[in-house]
Amino acid sequence: VQRPLIEEKLMGDVANLKLLAKLFRRADLPIDYYTVFSELEEQLKDEFDFGAEAASMERMRNILTTDENGLHRESPIVTPRSVPTLVSRRVLVMEYLNGVPLSRVSSEMQKKGIPADGVEAKLFARKLLKSLTTAFGWSILESGFFHAGKYHYYCVLCDLFSIDEPLLNNSHLVSTLPL
């Protein structure tokens, strides 16, 4: 559920940053911050439309489960589906997938007696990196579509210590790259 007035507050902050950046545009800075904040403003506009987010989730699911020839492939990550009848501009409801947030993986490993420098932890880290690299490669390099989480708690690991199970990545930041 979108917090009340969050769009107005955040977009107001970005507008203020653009005003400040405009004042320093003639300064000898290595980056044109006005351009940076203008791009941020454009990207953020879509972040407040949860209907568009639900459509992006479905697009990402299709990218991950269908190759460039239209054939089915096994996805390296699991993306939850939205519940279309419960999605609106300010509300996004997704199916629940049980798992461990990425922020708690270390403590879960400790609870299970798995040393951080042990073989299981290293296998887990390799699988995590391989799964996310494959998913981002398919989405960005094959389709030009970027869909990534801004916060660590959007990445939840299903069946934490099973090397055969896919990982879950529920994301928000969306952008399309020209191909």
XYZ file of N, CA and C in Angstrom:
537
model
N 0.857 -1.173 0.000
C 0.000 0.000 0.000
C 0.901 1.234 0.000
N 0.603 2.128 -0.903
C 1.407 3.340 -1.012
C 1.101 4.278 0.150
N 2.112 4.809 0.759
C 1.939 5.730 1.877
C 1.279 7.018 1.392
N 0.391 7.567 2.216
C -0.270 8.823 1.827
C 0.744 9.941 1.599
N 0.548 10.690 0.549
C 1.343 11.869 0.192
C 2.808 11.579 -0.143
N 3.198 10.306 -0.230
C 4.604 9.992 -0.495
C 5.036 10.490 -1.881
N 4.142 10.380 -2.858
C 4.496 10.844 -4.203
C 4.763 12.345 -4.200
N 3.876 13.108 -3.590
C 4.044 14.558 -3.544
C 5.319 14.942 -2.804
N 5.593 14.263 -1.678
C 6.785 14.584 -0.892
C 8.061 14.277 -1.677
N 8.125 13.096 -2.234
C 9.341 12.697 -2.946
C 9.554 13.538 -4.198
N 8.498 13.766 -4.951
C 8.650 14.568 -6.166
C 8.979 16.022 -5.817
N 8.481 16.506 -4.688
C 8.845 17.847 -4.214
C 10.323 17.917 -3.866
N 10.831 16.863 -3.224
C 12.266 16.800 -2.898
C 13.110 16.816 -4.172
N 12.687 16.052 -5.160
C 13.437 16.006 -6.421
C 13.391 17.373 -7.109
N 12.241 18.029 -7.070
C 12.135 19.373 -7.663
C 13.093 20.346 -6.967
N 13.193 20.240 -5.653
C 14.130 21.101 -4.917
C 15.580 20.786 -5.286
N 15.894 19.508 -5.429
C 17.249 19.126 -5.847
C 17.566 19.665 -7.239
N 16.570 19.635 -8.126
C 16.781 20.178 -9.476
C 17.045 21.677 -9.424
N 16.313 22.403 -8.565
C 16.537 23.846 -8.425
C 17.960 24.135 -7.948
N 18.409 23.388 -6.929
C 19.775 23.563 -6.445
C 20.792 23.221 -7.524
N 20.553 22.133 -8.211
C 21.476 21.701 -9.266
C 21.537 22.728 -10.393
N 20.411 23.369 -10.669
C 20.380 24.384 -11.722
C 21.272 25.575 -11.349
N 21.304 25.898 -10.062
C 22.152 27.003 -9.594
C 23.639 26.703 -9.815
N 24.006 25.436 -9.707
C 25.406 25.049 -9.846
C 25.754 24.550 -11.245
N 24.848 24.716 -12.180
C 25.068 24.199 -13.529
C 26.267 24.836 -14.213
N 26.538 26.083 -13.925
C 27.657 26.784 -14.559
C 28.987 26.520 -13.832
N 28.910 25.901 -12.656
C 30.142 25.584 -11.912
C 30.896 24.474 -12.643
N 32.155 24.385 -12.367
C 32.998 23.383 -13.020
C 32.907 22.060 -12.246
N 31.767 21.392 -12.345
C 31.550 20.113 -11.665
C 31.719 18.972 -12.662
N 32.183 17.821 -12.204
C 32.404 16.703 -13.131
C 31.110 16.113 -13.694
N 29.977 16.396 -13.031
C 28.690 15.838 -13.452
C 27.651 16.957 -13.492
N 26.784 16.913 -14.485
C 25.662 17.846 -14.563
C 24.528 17.271 -13.715
N 24.457 17.685 -12.463
C 23.472 17.126 -11.535
C 22.037 17.471 -11.917
N 21.843 18.551 -12.629
C 20.495 18.887 -13.097
C 19.974 17.777 -14.019
N 20.817 17.319 -14.916
C 20.439 16.231 -15.821
C 20.172 14.947 -15.040
N 21.015 14.670 -14.060
C 20.846 13.468 -13.231
C 19.494 13.505 -12.510
N 19.184 14.624 -11.867
C 17.926 14.725 -11.118
C 16.709 14.784 -12.039
N 16.890 15.316 -13.242
C 15.795 15.306 -14.217
C 15.469 13.871 -14.642
N 16.499 13.062 -14.864
C 16.292 11.650 -15.211
C 15.667 10.897 -14.050
N 16.133 11.174 -12.849
C 15.553 10.551 -11.654
C 14.064 10.888 -11.549
N 13.728 12.128 -11.817
C 12.329 12.571 -11.783
C 11.467 11.773 -12.764
N 11.990 11.568 -13.974
C 11.253 10.801 -14.982
C 11.058 9.354 -14.552
N 12.124 8.740 -14.030
C 12.042 7.338 -13.611
C 11.104 7.161 -12.424
N 11.097 8.110 -11.503
C 10.273 7.992 -10.306
C 8.779 8.088 -10.604
N 8.420 8.771 -11.671
C 6.995 8.912 -12.000
C 6.312 7.549 -12.112
N 6.999 6.581 -12.711
C 6.419 5.249 -12.877
C 6.395 4.454 -11.577
N 7.248 4.817 -10.632
C 7.333 4.077 -9.373
C 6.074 4.216 -8.522
N 5.263 5.206 -8.779
C 4.079 5.438 -7.958
C 2.818 4.823 -8.546
N 2.932 4.170 -9.668
C 1.779 3.518 -10.296
C 1.931 2.007 -10.128
N 1.250 1.453 -9.116
C 1.387 0.032 -8.832
C 0.726 -0.848 -9.888
N -0.185 -0.291 -10.672
C -0.730 -1.038 -11.809
C 0.358 -1.276 -12.844
N 1.168 -0.248 -13.087
C 2.300 -0.389 -14.008
C 3.327 -1.359 -13.432
N 3.512 -1.334 -12.123
C 4.444 -2.264 -11.473
C 3.980 -3.703 -11.660
N 2.681 -3.944 -11.523
C 2.146 -5.298 -11.729
C 2.397 -5.752 -13.168
N 2.215 -4.848 -14.117
C 2.484 -5.189 -15.523
C 3.975 -5.476 -15.730
N 4.840 -4.722 -15.058
C 6.282 -4.957 -15.161
C 6.667 -6.296 -14.551
N 6.014 -6.660 -13.462
C 6.279 -7.966 -12.845
C 5.950 -9.088 -13.827
N 4.830 -8.955 -14.500
C 4.424 -9.985 -15.461
C 5.373 -10.003 -16.660
N 5.796 -8.824 -17.101
C 6.751 -8.761 -18.205
C 8.065 -9.444 -17.821
N 8.521 -9.185 -16.601
C 9.754 -9.806 -16.139
C 9.592 -11.320 -16.062
N 8.465 -11.784 -15.567
C 8.202 -13.226 -15.501
C 8.285 -13.840 -16.897
N 7.691 -13.171 -17.878
C 7.724 -13.680 -19.258
C 9.147 -13.704 -19.818
N 9.927 -12.678 -19.530
C 11.317 -12.627 -19.988
C 12.102 -13.796 -19.405
N 11.864 -14.079 -18.132
C 12.633 -15.113 -17.450
C 12.195 -16.532 -17.796
N 10.973 -16.693 -18.296
C 10.482 -18.046 -18.591
C 10.354 -18.340 -20.080
N 10.678 -17.358 -20.929
C 10.577 -17.536 -22.380
C 11.851 -17.009 -23.024
N 12.506 -17.833 -23.835
C 13.747 -17.375 -24.456
C 13.458 -16.482 -25.658
N 14.522 -15.995 -26.294
C 14.361 -15.053 -27.416
C 13.663 -15.666 -28.624
N 13.539 -17.007 -28.663
C 12.824 -17.693 -29.746
C 11.387 -18.039 -29.364
N 10.965 -17.591 -28.192
C 9.599 -17.858 -27.742
C 9.410 -19.220 -27.087
N 10.512 -19.922 -26.820
C 10.432 -21.242 -26.203
C 10.542 -21.138 -24.685
N 9.879 -22.068 -23.992
C 9.909 -22.075 -22.529
C 11.320 -22.409 -22.039
N 11.734 -21.726 -20.958
C 12.993 -22.053 -20.296
C 12.776 -21.965 -18.784
N 13.618 -22.670 -18.053
C 13.549 -22.632 -16.600
C 14.155 -21.319 -16.117
N 13.424 -20.613 -15.297
C 13.902 -19.347 -14.767
C 14.849 -19.587 -13.593
N 15.918 -18.804 -13.510
C 16.835 -18.946 -12.383
C 16.281 -18.340 -11.094
N 15.234 -17.543 -11.210
C 14.587 -16.958 -10.033
C 13.077 -17.096 -10.178
N 12.376 -16.990 -9.065
C 10.925 -17.064 -9.058
C 10.400 -15.659 -8.805
N 9.486 -15.222 -9.609
C 8.880 -13.908 -9.385
C 7.419 -14.114 -9.012
N 6.971 -13.493 -7.939
C 5.577 -13.670 -7.534
C 4.643 -13.001 -8.539
N 3.473 -13.556 -8.662
C 2.459 -12.944 -9.530
C 1.648 -11.945 -8.719
N 1.182 -10.918 -9.388
C 0.267 -9.993 -8.724
C -1.120 -10.620 -8.726
N -1.994 -10.086 -7.897
C -3.393 -10.511 -7.871
C -4.164 -9.391 -8.564
N -4.405 -9.522 -9.892
C -4.943 -8.416 -10.691
C -6.205 -7.758 -10.128
N -7.092 -8.528 -9.527
C -8.326 -7.941 -9.006
C -8.087 -7.095 -7.760
N -6.882 -7.178 -7.180
C -6.566 -6.410 -5.970
C -5.484 -5.361 -6.209
N -5.163 -5.106 -7.478
C -4.132 -4.123 -7.815
C -4.803 -2.830 -8.267
N -4.291 -1.725 -7.753
C -4.736 -0.401 -8.201
C -3.499 0.492 -8.281
N -3.696 1.745 -8.571
C -2.564 2.661 -8.677
C -1.779 2.746 -7.368
N -2.472 2.590 -6.225
C -1.823 2.759 -4.917
C -1.721 1.477 -4.094
N -2.204 0.361 -4.636
C -2.150 -0.914 -3.910
C -1.628 -2.002 -4.848
N -0.658 -2.771 -4.362
C -0.117 -3.895 -5.115
C -0.158 -5.119 -4.210
N -0.951 -6.116 -4.619
C -1.047 -7.360 -3.867
C -0.422 -8.457 -4.724
N 0.492 -9.218 -4.092
C 1.191 -10.295 -4.786
C 0.949 -11.603 -4.048
N 1.135 -12.704 -4.779
C 1.056 -13.998 -4.121
C 2.180 -14.092 -3.099
N 1.919 -14.851 -2.038
C 2.911 -15.027 -0.988
C 3.812 -16.209 -1.325
N 5.090 -15.985 -1.250
C 6.062 -17.055 -1.417
C 6.907 -17.100 -0.150
N 6.938 -18.233 0.484
C 7.662 -18.379 1.737
C 9.163 -18.368 1.493
N 9.885 -17.663 2.326
C 11.329 -17.620 2.170
C 11.989 -16.789 3.243
N 13.287 -16.613 3.119
C 14.106 -15.859 4.064
C 14.592 -14.595 3.369
N 14.338 -13.415 3.961
C 14.864 -12.187 3.353
C 16.390 -12.230 3.285
N 16.937 -11.676 2.239
C 18.382 -11.656 2.042
C 19.086 -11.049 3.260
N 18.451 -10.089 3.894
C 19.051 -9.428 5.060
C 19.206 -10.368 6.251
N 18.514 -11.514 6.241
C 18.594 -12.449 7.375
C 19.319 -13.754 7.024
N 19.896 -13.851 5.861
C 20.556 -15.092 5.441
C 21.690 -15.464 6.390
N 22.507 -14.503 6.746
C 23.644 -14.776 7.615
C 23.185 -15.339 8.952
N 22.175 -14.726 9.568
C 21.700 -15.224 10.861
C 21.036 -16.595 10.723
N 20.368 -16.859 9.598
C 19.770 -18.183 9.372
C 20.855 -19.244 9.234
N 21.946 -18.892 8.566
C 23.059 -19.831 8.443
C 23.650 -20.130 9.815
N 23.801 -19.087 10.630
C 24.330 -19.286 11.978
C 23.420 -20.202 12.792
N 22.092 -20.000 12.711
C 21.133 -20.847 13.434
C 21.270 -22.313 13.038
N 21.582 -22.544 11.763
C 21.702 -23.914 11.266
C 23.115 -24.478 11.444
N 23.991 -23.683 12.059
C 25.345 -24.146 12.302
C 26.231 -24.149 11.076
N 25.898 -23.328 10.098
C 26.687 -23.259 8.862
C 27.679 -22.108 8.981
N 28.978 -22.417 8.982
C 29.970 -21.343 9.089
C 29.981 -20.472 7.832
N 30.179 -19.187 8.047
C 30.161 -18.236 6.930
C 31.221 -18.553 5.884
N 32.312 -19.168 6.286
C 33.368 -19.504 5.334
C 33.346 -20.978 4.945
N 32.238 -21.670 5.272
C 32.119 -23.093 4.971
C 31.703 -23.379 3.541
N 31.765 -24.649 3.183
C 31.443 -25.095 1.828
C 29.996 -24.768 1.465
N 29.046 -25.027 2.380
C 27.630 -24.761 2.081
C 27.384 -23.278 1.815
N 28.008 -22.437 2.629
C 27.840 -20.992 2.441
C 28.415 -20.550 1.103
N 29.544 -21.112 0.728
C 30.152 -20.753 -0.556
C 29.318 -21.248 -1.731
N 28.755 -22.451 -1.616
C 27.859 -22.952 -2.670
C 26.626 -22.072 -2.797
N 26.077 -21.685 -1.655
C 24.913 -20.802 -1.654
C 25.243 -19.475 -2.346
N 26.382 -18.879 -1.983
C 26.773 -17.593 -2.570
C 26.952 -17.716 -4.078
N 27.558 -18.804 -4.535
C 27.735 -19.010 -5.978
C 26.400 -19.134 -6.688
N 25.480 -19.903 -6.099
C 24.167 -20.076 -6.718
C 23.411 -18.750 -6.762
N 23.473 -17.996 -5.678
C 22.816 -16.685 -5.637
C 23.357 -15.787 -6.742
N 24.670 -15.664 -6.831
C 25.278 -14.813 -7.858
C 24.967 -15.306 -9.268
N 25.032 -16.615 -9.474
C 24.737 -17.169 -10.805
C 23.281 -16.910 -11.187
N 22.366 -17.124 -10.245
C 20.940 -16.926 -10.526
C 20.626 -15.473 -10.866
N 21.143 -14.560 -10.053
C 20.867 -13.144 -10.295
C 21.566 -12.638 -11.554
N 22.784 -13.092 -11.800
C 23.508 -12.685 -13.011
C 22.780 -13.177 -14.258
N 22.321 -14.417 -14.223
C 21.570 -14.964 -15.359
C 20.277 -14.180 -15.579
N 19.534 -13.941 -14.500
C 18.263 -13.219 -14.619
C 18.474 -11.809 -15.169
N 19.439 -11.083 -14.616
C 19.694 -9.731 -15.107
C 20.235 -9.748 -16.530
N 21.057 -10.728 -16.846
C 21.567 -10.844 -18.217
C 20.450 -11.054 -19.216
N 19.542 -11.977 -18.911
C 18.409 -12.225 -19.813
C 17.544 -10.979 -19.946
N 17.249 -10.328 -18.817
C 16.335 -9.193 -18.894
C 16.982 -7.983 -19.556
N 18.213 -7.681 -19.217
C 18.851 -6.478 -19.757
C 19.421 -6.717 -21.151
N 20.195 -7.781 -21.304
C 20.896 -7.985 -22.574
C 20.007 -8.561 -23.666
N 19.070 -9.437 -23.322
C 18.188 -10.009 -24.347
C 17.006 -9.112 -24.669
N 16.440 -8.464 -23.639
C 15.198 -7.718 -23.877
C 15.331 -6.215 -23.696
N 16.410 -5.749 -23.044
C 16.551 -4.318 -22.780
C 15.669 -3.836 -21.654
N 15.174 -4.749 -20.830
C 14.265 -4.404 -19.732
C 14.991 -4.559 -18.404
N 14.979 -3.498 -17.589
C 15.648 -3.512 -16.291
C 14.607 -3.415 -15.196
N 14.604 -4.372 -14.303
C 13.628 -4.430 -13.212
C 14.370 -4.897 -11.979
N 14.699 -3.967 -11.066
C 15.536 -4.333 -9.925
C 15.020 -3.740 -8.634
N 15.225 -4.472 -7.545
C 14.804 -4.018 -6.227
C 15.696 -2.912 -5.694
N 15.079 -1.988 -4.991
C 15.837 -0.896 -4.398
C 16.259 -1.222 -2.973
N 15.572 -2.159 -2.338
C 15.816 -2.455 -0.934
C 16.127 -3.934 -0.770
N 17.011 -4.233 0.158
C 17.435 -5.616 0.366
C 16.280 -6.532 0.720
N 15.228 -6.049 1.343
C 14.154 -6.946 1.754
C 13.232 -7.320 0.605
N 13.465 -6.834 -0.581
C 12.699 -7.280 -1.732
C 13.277 -8.558 -2.335
N 14.406 -8.974 -1.841
C 14.990 -10.217 -2.316
C 14.804 -11.265 -1.226
N 14.010 -12.270 -1.502
C 13.698 -13.317 -0.541
C 14.194 -14.630 -1.117
N 14.830 -15.413 -0.297
C 15.404 -16.666 -0.761
C 14.509 -17.822 -0.369
N 14.002 -18.520 -1.367
C 13.154 -19.685 -1.134
C 14.042 -20.895 -0.882
N 13.609 -21.734 0.025
C 14.319 -22.978 0.313
C 15.818 -22.704 0.401
N 16.180 -21.948 1.403
C 17.491 -21.334 1.557
C 18.694 -22.229 1.259
N 18.663 -23.495 1.664
C 19.860 -24.300 1.505
C 19.700 -25.422 0.510
N 18.730 -25.315 -0.375
C 18.592 -26.302 -1.433
C 19.234 -25.743 -2.699
N 20.258 -26.380 -3.172
C 20.977 -25.900 -4.353
C 20.117 -26.035 -5.611
N 19.102 -26.907 -5.582
C 18.274 -27.133 -6.764
C 17.100 -26.168 -6.889
N 16.747 -25.489 -5.827
C 15.586 -24.608 -5.864
C 15.961 -23.230 -6.390
N 15.072 -22.619 -7.165
C 15.360 -21.259 -7.640
C 15.231 -20.245 -6.512
N 15.773 -19.093 -6.743
C 15.676 -18.002 -5.792
C 14.514 -17.105 -6.177
N 14.020 -16.351 -5.222
C 12.931 -15.421 -5.473
C 13.480 -14.016 -5.451
N 13.154 -13.242 -6.452
C 13.554 -11.848 -6.470
C 12.337 -11.023 -6.847
N 11.787 -10.313 -5.892
C 10.659 -9.437 -6.154
C 11.209 -8.022 -6.209
N 11.007 -7.349 -7.320
C 11.707 -6.102 -7.538
C 10.789 -4.939 -7.845
N 11.375 -3.716 -7.873
C 10.581 -2.531 -8.160
C 11.137 -1.593 -9.224
N 12.379 -1.193 -9.160
C 12.872 -0.183 -10.096
C 12.848 -0.721 -11.523
N 12.150 -0.019 -12.404
C 11.939 -0.513 -13.763
C 12.412 0.521 -14.768
N 13.071 0.059 -15.805
C 13.492 0.932 -16.890
C 13.634 0.104 -18.154
N 13.425 0.698 -19.304
C 13.628 -0.001 -20.559
C 14.823 0.609 -21.261
N 15.726 -0.242 -21.687
C 16.925 0.229 -22.390
C 16.712 0.097 -23.891
N 17.125 1.068 -24.663
C 16.993 0.953 -26.117
C 17.951 -0.130 -26.641
N 17.467 -0.980 -27.517
C 18.315 -2.038 -28.099
C 18.715 -1.676 -29.512
